[in-house]
mmCIF file of N, CA and C in Angstrom:
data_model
loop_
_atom_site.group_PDB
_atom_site.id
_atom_site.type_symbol
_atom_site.label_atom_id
_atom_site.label_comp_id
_atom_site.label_asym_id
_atom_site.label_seq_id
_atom_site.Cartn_x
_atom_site.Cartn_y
_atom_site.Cartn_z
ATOM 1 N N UNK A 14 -16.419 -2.103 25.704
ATOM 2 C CA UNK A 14 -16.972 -1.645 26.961
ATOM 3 C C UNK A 14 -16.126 -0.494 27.470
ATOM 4 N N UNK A 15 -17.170 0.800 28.304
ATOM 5 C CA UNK A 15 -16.344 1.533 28.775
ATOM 6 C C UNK A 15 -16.226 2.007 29.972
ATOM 7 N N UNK A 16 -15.635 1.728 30.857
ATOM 8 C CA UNK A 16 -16.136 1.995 32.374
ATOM 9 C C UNK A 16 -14.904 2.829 32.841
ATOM 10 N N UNK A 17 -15.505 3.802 33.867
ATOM 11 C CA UNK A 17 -14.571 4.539 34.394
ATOM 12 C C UNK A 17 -14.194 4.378 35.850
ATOM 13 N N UNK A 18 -12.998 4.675 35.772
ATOM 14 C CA UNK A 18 -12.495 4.472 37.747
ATOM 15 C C UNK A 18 -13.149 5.026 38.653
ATOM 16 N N UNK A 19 -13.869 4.343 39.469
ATOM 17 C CA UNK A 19 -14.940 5.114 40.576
ATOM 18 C C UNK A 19 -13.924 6.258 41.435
ATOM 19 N N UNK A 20 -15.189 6.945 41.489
ATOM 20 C CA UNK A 20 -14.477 8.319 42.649
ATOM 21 C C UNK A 20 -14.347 8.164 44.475
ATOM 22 N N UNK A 21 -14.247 9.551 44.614
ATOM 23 C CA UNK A 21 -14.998 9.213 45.994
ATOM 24 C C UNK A 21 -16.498 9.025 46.008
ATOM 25 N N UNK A 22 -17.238 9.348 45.117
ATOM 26 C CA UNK A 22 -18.944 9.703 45.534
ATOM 27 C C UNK A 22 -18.798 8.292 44.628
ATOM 28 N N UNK A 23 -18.429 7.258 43.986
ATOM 29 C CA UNK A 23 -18.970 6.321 43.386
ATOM 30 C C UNK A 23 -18.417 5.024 43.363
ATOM 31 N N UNK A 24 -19.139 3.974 42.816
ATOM 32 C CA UNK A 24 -18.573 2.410 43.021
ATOM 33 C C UNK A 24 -19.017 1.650 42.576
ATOM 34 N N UNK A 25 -18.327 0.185 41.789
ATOM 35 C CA UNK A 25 -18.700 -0.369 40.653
ATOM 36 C C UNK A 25 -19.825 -1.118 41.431
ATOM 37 N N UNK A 26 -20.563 -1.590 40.142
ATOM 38 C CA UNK A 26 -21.600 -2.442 41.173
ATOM 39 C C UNK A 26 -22.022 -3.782 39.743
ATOM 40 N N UNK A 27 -22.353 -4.667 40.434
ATOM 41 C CA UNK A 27 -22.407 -5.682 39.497
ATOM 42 C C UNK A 27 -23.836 -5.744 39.203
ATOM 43 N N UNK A 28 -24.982 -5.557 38.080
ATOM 44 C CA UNK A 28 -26.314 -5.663 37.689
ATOM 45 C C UNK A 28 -26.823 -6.811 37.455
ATOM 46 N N UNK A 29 -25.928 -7.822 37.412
ATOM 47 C CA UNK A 29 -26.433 -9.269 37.382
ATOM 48 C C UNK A 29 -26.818 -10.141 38.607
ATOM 49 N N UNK A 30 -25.341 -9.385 39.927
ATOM 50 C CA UNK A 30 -25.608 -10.547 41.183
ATOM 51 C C UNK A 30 -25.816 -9.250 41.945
ATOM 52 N N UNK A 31 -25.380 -8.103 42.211
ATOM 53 C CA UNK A 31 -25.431 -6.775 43.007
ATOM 54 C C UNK A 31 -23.920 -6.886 44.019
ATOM 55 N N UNK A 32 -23.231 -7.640 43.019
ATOM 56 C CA UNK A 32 -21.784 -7.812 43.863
ATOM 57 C C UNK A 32 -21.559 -5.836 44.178
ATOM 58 N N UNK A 33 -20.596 -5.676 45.512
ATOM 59 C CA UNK A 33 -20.035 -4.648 45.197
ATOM 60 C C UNK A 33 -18.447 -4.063 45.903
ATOM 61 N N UNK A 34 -18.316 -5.665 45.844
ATOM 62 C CA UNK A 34 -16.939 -5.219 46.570
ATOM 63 C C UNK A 34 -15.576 -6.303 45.651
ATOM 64 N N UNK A 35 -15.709 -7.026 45.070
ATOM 65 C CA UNK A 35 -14.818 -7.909 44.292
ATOM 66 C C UNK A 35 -14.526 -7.718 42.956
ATOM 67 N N UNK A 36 -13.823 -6.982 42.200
ATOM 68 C CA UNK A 36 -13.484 -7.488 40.676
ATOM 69 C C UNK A 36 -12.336 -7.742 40.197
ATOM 70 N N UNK A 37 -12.313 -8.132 39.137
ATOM 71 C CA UNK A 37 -11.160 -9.006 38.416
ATOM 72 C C UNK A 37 -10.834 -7.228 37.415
ATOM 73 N N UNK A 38 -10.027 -6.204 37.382
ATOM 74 C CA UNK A 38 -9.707 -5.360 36.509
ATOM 75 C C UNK A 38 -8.261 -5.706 35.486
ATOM 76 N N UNK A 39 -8.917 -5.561 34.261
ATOM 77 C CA UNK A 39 -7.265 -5.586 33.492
ATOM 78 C C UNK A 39 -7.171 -4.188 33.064
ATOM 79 N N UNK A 40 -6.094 -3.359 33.059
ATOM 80 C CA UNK A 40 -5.944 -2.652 32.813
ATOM 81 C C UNK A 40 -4.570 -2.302 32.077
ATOM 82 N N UNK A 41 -4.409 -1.003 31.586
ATOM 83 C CA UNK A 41 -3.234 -0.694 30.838
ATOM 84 C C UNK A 41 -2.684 0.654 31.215
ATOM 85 N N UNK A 42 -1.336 0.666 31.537
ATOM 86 C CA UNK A 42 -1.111 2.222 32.557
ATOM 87 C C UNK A 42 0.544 2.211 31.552
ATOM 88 N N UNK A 43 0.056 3.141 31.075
ATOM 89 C CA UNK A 43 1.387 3.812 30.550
ATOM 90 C C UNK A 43 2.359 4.856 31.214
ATOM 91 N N UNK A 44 3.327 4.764 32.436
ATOM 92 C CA UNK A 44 4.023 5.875 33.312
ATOM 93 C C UNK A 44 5.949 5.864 32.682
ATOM 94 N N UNK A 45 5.907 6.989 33.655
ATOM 95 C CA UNK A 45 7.115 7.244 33.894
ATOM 96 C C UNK A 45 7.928 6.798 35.589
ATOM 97 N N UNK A 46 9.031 6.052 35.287
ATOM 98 C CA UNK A 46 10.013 5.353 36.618
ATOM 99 C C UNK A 46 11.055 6.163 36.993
ATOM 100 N N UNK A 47 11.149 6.482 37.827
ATOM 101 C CA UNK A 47 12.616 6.963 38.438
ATOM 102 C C UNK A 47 13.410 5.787 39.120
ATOM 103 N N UNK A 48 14.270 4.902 38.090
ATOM 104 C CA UNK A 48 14.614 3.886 39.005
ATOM 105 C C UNK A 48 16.434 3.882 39.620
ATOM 106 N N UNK A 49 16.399 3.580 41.269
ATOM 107 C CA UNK A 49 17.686 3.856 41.325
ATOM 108 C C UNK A 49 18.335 2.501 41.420
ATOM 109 N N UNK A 50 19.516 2.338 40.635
ATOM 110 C CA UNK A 50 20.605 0.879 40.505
ATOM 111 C C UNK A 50 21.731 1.313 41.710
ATOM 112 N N UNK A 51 21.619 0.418 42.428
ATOM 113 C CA UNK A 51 22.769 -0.177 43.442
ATOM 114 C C UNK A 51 24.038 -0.571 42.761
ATOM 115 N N UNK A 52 25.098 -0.717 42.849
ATOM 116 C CA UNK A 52 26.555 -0.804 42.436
ATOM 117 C C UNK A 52 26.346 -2.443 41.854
ATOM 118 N N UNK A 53 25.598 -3.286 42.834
ATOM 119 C CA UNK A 53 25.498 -4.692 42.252
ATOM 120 C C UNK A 53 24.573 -4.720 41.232
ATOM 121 N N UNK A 54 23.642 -4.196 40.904
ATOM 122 C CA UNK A 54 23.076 -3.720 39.227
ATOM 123 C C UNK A 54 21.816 -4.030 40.348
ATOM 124 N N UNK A 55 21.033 -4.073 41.312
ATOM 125 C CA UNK A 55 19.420 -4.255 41.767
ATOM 126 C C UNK A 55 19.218 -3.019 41.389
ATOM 127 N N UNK A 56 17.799 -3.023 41.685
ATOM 128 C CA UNK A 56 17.104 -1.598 41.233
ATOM 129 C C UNK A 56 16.113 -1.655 42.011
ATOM 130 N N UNK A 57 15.385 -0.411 42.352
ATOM 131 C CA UNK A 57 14.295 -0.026 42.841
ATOM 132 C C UNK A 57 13.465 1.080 42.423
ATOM 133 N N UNK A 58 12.439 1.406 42.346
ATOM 134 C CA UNK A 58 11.606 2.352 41.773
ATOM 135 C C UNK A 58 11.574 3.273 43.144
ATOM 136 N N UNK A 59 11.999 4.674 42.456
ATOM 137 C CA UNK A 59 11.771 5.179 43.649
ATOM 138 C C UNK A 59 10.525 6.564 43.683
ATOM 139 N N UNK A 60 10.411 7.061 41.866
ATOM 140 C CA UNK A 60 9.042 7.561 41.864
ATOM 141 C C UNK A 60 8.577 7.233 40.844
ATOM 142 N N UNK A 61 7.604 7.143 40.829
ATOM 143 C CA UNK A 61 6.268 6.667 39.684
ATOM 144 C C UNK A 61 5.093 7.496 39.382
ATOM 145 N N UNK A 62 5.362 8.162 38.346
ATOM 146 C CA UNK A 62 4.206 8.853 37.135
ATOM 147 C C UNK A 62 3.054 8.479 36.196
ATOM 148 N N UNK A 63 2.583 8.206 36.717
ATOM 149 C CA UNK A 63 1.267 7.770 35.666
ATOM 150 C C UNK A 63 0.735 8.570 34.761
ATOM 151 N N UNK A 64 1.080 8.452 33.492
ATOM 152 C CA UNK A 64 0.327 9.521 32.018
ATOM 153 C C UNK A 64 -0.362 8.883 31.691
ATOM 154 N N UNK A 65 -0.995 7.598 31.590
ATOM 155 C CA UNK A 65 -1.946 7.206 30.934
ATOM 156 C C UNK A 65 -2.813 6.106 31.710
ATOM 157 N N UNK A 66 -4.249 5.904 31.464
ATOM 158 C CA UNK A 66 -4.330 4.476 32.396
ATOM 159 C C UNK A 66 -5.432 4.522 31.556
ATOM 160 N N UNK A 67 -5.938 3.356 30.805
ATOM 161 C CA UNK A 67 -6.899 2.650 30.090
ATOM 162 C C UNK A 67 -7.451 1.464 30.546
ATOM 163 N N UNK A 68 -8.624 1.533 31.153
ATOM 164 C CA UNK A 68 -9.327 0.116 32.261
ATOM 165 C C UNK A 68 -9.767 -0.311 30.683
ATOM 166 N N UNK A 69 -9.509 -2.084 30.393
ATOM 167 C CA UNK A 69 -9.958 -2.685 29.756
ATOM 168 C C UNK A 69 -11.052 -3.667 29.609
ATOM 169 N N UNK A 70 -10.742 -4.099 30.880
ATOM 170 C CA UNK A 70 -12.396 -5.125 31.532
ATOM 171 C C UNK A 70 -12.354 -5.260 33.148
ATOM 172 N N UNK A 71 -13.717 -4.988 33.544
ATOM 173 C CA UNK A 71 -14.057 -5.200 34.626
ATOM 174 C C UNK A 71 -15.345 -6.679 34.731
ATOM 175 N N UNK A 72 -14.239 -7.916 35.409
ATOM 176 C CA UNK A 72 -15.301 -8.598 35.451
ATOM 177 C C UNK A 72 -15.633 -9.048 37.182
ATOM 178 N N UNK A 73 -17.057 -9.509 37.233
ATOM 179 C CA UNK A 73 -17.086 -9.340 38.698
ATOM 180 C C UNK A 73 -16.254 -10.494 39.099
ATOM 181 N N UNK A 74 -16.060 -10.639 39.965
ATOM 182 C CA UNK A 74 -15.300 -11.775 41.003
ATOM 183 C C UNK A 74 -16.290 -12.947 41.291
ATOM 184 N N UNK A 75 -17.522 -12.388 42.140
ATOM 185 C CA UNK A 75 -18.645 -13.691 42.447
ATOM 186 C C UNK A 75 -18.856 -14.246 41.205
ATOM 187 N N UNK A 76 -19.766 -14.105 39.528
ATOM 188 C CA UNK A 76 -20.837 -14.107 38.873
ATOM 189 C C UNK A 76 -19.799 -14.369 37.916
ATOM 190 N N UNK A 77 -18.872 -13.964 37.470
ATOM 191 C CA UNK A 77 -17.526 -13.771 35.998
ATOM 192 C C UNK A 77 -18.246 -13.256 35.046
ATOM 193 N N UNK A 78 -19.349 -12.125 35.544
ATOM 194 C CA UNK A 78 -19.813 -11.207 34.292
ATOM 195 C C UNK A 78 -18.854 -10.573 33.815
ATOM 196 N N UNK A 79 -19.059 -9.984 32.942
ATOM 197 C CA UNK A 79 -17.728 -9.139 31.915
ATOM 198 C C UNK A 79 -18.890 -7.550 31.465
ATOM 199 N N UNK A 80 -19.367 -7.713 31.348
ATOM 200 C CA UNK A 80 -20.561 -6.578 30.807
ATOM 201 C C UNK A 80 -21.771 -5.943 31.345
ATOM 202 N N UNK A 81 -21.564 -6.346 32.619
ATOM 203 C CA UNK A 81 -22.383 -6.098 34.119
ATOM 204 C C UNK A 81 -22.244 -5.335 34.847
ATOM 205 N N UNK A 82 -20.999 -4.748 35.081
ATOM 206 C CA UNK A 82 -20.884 -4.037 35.705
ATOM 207 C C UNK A 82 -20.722 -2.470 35.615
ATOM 208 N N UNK A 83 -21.269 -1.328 36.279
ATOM 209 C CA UNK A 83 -21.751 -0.234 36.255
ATOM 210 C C UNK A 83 -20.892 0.626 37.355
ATOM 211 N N UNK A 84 -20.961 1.639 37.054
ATOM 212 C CA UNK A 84 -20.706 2.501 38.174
ATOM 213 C C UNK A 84 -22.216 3.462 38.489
ATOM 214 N N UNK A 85 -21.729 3.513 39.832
ATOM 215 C CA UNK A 85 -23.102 4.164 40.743
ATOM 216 C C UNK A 85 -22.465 4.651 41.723
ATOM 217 N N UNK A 86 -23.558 5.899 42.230
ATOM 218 C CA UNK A 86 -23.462 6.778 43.608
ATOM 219 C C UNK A 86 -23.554 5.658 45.014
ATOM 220 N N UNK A 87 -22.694 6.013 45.611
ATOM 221 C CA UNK A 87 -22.311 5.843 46.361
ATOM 222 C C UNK A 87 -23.492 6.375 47.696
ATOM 223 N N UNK A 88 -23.990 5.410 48.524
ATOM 224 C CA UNK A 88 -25.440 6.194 48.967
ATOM 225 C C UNK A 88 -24.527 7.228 50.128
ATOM 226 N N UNK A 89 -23.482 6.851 50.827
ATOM 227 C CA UNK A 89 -23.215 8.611 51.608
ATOM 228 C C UNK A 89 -22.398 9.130 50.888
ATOM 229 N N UNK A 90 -22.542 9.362 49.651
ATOM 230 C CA UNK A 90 -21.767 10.485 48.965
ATOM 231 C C UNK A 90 -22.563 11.720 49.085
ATOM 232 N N UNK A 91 -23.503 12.145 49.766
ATOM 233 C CA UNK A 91 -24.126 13.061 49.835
ATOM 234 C C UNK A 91 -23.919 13.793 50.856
ATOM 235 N N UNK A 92 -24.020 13.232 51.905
ATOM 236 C CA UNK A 92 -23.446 13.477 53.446
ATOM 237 C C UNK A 92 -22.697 13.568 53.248
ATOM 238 N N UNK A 93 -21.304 13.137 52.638
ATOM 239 C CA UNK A 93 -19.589 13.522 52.889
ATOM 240 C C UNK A 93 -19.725 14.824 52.337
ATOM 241 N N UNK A 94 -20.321 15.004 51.118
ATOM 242 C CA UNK A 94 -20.620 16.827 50.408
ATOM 243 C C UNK A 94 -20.716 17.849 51.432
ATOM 244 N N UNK A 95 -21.689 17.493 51.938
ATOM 245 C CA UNK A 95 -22.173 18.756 52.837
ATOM 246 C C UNK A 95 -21.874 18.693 54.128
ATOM 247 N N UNK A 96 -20.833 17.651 54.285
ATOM 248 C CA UNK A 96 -19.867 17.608 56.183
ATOM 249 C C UNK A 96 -18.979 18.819 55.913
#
């Protein structure tokens, strides 16, 4: 399956129940950390780079479809265009 990260003009939508606000995403994000260590060895991330991100499954939350879900326009993505 291949689904892409909705935009501003778009949003997943579920074709089985018409869920459109809940999913379960696994995904895979390959980045770069800038992490800074404190003298006692803690650490904190202080910037974060993302080079890669591969969505693997989107299943809905209500229904636990796995293969249902779609991306679609967004109905005021049209109006935000031309504000």
């Amino acid at each position: 399956m291949s689904i892409s990260v909705p935009s501003d003009t778009q949003r997943w939508r579920c074709t089985q129940c018409g869920n459109l606000t809940r999913f379960d995403v696994t995904r895979s994000v390959r980045s770069r950390d800038y992490l800074h260590f404190d003298l006692s060895g803690g650490s904190r991330v202080e910037e974060s780079q993302t080079l890669a991100e591969t969505i693997e499954e989107v299943r809905c939350r209500w229904c636990n479809a796995v293969d249902a879900v779609e991306t679609v326009d967004r109905p005021d993505a049209g109006a935000a265009e031309s504000a």
